[in-house]
mmCIF file with all atom_site columns, C-alpha atoms in Angstrom:
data_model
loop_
_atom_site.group_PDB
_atom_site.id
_atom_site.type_symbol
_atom_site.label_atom_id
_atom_site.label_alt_id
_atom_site.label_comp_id
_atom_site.label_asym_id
_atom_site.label_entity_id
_atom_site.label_seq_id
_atom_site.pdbx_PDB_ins_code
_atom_site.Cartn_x
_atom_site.Cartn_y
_atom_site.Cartn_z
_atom_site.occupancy
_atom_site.B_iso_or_equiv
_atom_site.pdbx_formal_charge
_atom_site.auth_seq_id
_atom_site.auth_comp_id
_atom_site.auth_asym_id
_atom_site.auth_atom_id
_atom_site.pdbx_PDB_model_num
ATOM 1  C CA . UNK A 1 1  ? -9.874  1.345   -15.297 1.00 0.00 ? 1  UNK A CA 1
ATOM 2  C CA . UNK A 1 2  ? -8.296  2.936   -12.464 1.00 0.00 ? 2  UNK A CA 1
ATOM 3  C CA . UNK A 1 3  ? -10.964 3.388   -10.205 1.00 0.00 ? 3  UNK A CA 1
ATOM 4  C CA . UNK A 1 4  ? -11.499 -0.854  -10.622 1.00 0.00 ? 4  UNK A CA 1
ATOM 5  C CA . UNK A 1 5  ? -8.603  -1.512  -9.545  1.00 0.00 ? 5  UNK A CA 1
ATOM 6  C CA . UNK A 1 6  ? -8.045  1.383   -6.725  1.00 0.00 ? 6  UNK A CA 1
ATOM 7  C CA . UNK A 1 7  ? -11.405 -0.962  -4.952  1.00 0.00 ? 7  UNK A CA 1
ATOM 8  C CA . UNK A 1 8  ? -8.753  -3.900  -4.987  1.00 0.00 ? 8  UNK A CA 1
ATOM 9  C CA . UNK A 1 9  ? -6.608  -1.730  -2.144  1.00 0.00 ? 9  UNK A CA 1
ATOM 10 C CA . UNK A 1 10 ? -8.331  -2.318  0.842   1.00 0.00 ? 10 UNK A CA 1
ATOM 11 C CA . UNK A 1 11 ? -8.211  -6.026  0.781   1.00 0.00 ? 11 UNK A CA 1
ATOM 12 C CA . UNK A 1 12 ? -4.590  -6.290  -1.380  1.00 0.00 ? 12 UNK A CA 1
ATOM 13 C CA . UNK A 1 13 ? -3.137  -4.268  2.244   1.00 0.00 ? 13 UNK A CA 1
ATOM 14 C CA . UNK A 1 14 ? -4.762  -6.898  4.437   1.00 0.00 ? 14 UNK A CA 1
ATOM 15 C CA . UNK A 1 15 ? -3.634  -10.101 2.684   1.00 0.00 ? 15 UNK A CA 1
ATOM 16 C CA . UNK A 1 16 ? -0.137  -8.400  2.222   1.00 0.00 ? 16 UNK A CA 1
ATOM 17 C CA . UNK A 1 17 ? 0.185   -6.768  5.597   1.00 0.00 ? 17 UNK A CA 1
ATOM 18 C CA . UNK A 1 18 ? -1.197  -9.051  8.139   1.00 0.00 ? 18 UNK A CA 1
ATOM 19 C CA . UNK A 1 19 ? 1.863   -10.656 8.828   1.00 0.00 ? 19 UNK A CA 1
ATOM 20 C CA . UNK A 1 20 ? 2.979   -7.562  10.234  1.00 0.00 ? 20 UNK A CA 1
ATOM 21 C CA . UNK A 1 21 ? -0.503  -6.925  12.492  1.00 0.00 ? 21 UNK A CA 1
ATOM 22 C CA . UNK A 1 22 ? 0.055   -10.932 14.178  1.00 0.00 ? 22 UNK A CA 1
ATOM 23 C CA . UNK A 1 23 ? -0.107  -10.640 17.895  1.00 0.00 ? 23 UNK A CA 1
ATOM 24 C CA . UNK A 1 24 ? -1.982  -6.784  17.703  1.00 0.00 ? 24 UNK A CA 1
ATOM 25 C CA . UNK A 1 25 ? -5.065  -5.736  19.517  1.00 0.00 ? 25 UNK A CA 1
ATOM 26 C CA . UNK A 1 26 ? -8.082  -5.867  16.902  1.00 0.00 ? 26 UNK A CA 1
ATOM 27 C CA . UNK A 1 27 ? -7.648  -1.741  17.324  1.00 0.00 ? 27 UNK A CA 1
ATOM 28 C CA . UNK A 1 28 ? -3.892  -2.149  16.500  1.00 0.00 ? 28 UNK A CA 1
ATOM 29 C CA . UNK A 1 29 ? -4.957  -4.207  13.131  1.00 0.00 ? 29 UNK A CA 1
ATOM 30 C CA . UNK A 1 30 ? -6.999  -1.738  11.904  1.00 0.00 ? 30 UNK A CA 1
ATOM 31 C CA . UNK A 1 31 ? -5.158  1.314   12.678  1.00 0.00 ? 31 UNK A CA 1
ATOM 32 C CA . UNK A 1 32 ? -2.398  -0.585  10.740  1.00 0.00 ? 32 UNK A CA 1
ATOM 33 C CA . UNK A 1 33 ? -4.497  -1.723  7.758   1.00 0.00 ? 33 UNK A CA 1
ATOM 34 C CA . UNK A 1 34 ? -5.906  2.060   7.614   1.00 0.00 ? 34 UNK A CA 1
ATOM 35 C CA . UNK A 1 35 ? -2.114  3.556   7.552   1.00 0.00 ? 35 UNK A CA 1
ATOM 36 C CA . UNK A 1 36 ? -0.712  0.681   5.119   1.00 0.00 ? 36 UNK A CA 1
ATOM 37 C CA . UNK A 1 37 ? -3.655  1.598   2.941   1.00 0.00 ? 37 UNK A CA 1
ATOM 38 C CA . UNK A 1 38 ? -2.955  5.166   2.949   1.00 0.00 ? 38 UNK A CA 1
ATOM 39 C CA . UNK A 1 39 ? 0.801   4.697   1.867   1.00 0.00 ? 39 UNK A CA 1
ATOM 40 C CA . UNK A 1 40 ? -0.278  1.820   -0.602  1.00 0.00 ? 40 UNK A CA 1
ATOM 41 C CA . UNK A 1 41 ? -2.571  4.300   -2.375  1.00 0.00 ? 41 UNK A CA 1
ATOM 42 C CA . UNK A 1 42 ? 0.122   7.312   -2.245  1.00 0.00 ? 42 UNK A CA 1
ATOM 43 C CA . UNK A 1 43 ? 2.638   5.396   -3.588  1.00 0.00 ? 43 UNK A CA 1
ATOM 44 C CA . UNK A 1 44 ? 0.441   3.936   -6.110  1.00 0.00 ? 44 UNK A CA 1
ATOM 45 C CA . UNK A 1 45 ? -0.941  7.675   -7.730  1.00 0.00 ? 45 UNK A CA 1
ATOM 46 C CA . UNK A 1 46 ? 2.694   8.939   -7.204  1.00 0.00 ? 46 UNK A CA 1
ATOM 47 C CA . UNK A 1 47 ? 3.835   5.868   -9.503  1.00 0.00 ? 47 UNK A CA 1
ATOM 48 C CA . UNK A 1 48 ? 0.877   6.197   -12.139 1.00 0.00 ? 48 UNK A CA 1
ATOM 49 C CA . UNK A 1 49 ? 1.357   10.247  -12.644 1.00 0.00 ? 49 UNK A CA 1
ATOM 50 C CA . UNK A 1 50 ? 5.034   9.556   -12.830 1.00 0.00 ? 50 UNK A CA 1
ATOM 51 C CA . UNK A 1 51 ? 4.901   7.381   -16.095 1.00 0.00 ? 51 UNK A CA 1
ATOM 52 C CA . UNK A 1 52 ? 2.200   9.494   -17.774 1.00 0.00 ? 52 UNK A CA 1
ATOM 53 C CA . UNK A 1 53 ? 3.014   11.813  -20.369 1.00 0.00 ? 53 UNK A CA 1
ATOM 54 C CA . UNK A 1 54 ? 3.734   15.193  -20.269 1.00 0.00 ? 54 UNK A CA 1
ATOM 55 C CA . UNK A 1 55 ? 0.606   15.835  -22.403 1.00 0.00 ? 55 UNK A CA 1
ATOM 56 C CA . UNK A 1 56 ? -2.153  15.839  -20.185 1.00 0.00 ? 56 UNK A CA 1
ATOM 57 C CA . UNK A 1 57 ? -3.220  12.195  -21.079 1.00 0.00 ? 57 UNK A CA 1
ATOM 58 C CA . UNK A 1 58 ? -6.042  11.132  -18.571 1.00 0.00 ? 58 UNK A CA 1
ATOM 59 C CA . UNK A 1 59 ? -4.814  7.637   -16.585 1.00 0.00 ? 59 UNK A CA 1
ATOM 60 C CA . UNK A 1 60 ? -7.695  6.192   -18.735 1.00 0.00 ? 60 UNK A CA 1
ATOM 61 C CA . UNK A 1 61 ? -6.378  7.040   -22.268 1.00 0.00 ? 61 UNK A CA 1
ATOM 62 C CA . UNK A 1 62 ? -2.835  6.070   -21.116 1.00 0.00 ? 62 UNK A CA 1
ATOM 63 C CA . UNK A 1 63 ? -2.595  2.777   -19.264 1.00 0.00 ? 63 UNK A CA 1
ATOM 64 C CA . UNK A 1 64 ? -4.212  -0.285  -19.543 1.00 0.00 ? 64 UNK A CA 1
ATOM 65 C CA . UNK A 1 65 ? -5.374  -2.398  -16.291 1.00 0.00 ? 65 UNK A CA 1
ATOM 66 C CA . UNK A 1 66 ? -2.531  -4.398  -16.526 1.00 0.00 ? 66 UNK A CA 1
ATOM 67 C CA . UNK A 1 67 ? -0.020  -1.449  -15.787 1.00 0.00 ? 67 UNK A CA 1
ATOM 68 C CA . UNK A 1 68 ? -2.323  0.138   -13.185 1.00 0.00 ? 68 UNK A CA 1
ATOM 69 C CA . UNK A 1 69 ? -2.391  -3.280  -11.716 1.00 0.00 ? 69 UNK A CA 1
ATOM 70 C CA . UNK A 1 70 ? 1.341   -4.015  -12.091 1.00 0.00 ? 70 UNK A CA 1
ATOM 71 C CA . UNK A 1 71 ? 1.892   -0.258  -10.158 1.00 0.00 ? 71 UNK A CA 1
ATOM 72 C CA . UNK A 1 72 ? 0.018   -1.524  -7.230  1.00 0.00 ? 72 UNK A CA 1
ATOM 73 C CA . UNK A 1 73 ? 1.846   -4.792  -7.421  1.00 0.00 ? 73 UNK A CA 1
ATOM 74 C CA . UNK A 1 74 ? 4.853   -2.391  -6.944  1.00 0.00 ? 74 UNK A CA 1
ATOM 75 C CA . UNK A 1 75 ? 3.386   0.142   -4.512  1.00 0.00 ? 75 UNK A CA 1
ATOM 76 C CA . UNK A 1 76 ? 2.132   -2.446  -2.352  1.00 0.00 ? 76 UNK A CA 1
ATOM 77 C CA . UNK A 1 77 ? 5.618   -4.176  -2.027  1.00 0.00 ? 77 UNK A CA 1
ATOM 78 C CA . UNK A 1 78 ? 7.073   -0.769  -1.398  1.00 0.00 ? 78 UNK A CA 1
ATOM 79 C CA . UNK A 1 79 ? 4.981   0.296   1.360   1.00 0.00 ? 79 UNK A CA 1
ATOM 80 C CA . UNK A 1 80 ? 5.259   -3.405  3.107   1.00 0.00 ? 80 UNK A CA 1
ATOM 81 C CA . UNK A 1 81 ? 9.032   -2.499  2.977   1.00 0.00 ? 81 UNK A CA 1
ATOM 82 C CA . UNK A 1 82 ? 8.546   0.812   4.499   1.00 0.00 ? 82 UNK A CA 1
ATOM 83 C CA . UNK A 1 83 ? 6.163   -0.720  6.924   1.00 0.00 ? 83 UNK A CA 1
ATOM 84 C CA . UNK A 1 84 ? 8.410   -4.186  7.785   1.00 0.00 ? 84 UNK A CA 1
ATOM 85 C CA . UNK A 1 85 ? 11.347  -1.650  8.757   1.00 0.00 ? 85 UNK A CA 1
ATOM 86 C CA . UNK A 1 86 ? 9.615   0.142   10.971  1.00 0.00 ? 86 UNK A CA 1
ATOM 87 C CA . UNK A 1 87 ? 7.430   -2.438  12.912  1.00 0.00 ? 87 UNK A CA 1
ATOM 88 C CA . UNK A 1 88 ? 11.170  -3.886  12.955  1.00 0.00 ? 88 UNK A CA 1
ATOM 89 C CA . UNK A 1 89 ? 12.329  -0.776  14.595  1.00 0.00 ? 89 UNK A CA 1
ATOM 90 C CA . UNK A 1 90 ? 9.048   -0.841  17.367  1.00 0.00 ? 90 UNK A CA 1
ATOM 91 C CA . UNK A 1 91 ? 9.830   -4.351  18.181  1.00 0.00 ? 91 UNK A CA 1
ATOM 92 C CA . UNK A 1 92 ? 13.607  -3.387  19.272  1.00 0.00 ? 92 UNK A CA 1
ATOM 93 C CA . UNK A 1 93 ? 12.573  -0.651  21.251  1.00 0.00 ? 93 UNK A CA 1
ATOM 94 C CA . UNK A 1 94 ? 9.890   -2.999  22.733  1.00 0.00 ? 94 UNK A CA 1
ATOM 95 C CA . UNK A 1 95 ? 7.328   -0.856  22.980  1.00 0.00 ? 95 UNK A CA 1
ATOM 96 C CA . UNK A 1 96 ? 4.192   -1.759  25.641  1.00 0.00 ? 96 UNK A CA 1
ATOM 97 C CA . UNK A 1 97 ? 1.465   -3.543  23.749  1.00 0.00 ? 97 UNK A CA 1
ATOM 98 C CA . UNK A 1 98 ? 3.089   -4.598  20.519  1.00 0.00 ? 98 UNK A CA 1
ATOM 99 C CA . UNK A 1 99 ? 4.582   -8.069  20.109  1.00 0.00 ? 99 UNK A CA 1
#
């Protein structure tokens, strides 16, 4: 069921982000997590309502937890992309307080 897995988000972005968040403030973590979350779970929806039929199918009557779960795989690993290239970006312009 989607919302089971949507609960899986929060710590999914910390275990798959925090190598982007080493050497941050504790505020600079969070902030982080909070954004990476937000994009994780945007790119996740966008990815589910783009597969589902054209019928009005609810996400329930269409996909089973292994596709929801295989779309967050994918949404996750998009969104740590998105986020590596521009904490990349930051750390060239060596911005005050980031690593």
């Amino acid at each position: 069921m989607k919302s089971e897995i949507e609960k899986q988000i929060p710590a999914r972005v910390v275990a798959a982000f925090g190598d982007l968040a080493i050497g941050m403030s504790s505020e600079a973590q969070s902030r982080i997590f909070m954004l990476a979350e937000e994009l994780v779970k945007a790119v996740w929806i966008r990815k589910i309502y783009a597969a589902l039929p054209a019928d009005k199918t609810t996400v329930d009557e269409h996909f089973l937890d292994q596709e929801l779960e295989q779309f967050l795989n994918e949404a996750v690993e998009e969104s740590h992309k998105r986020f590596a290239a521009i904490a990349e970006s930051v750390r060239k312009r060596k911005v005050p307080g980031l690593p």
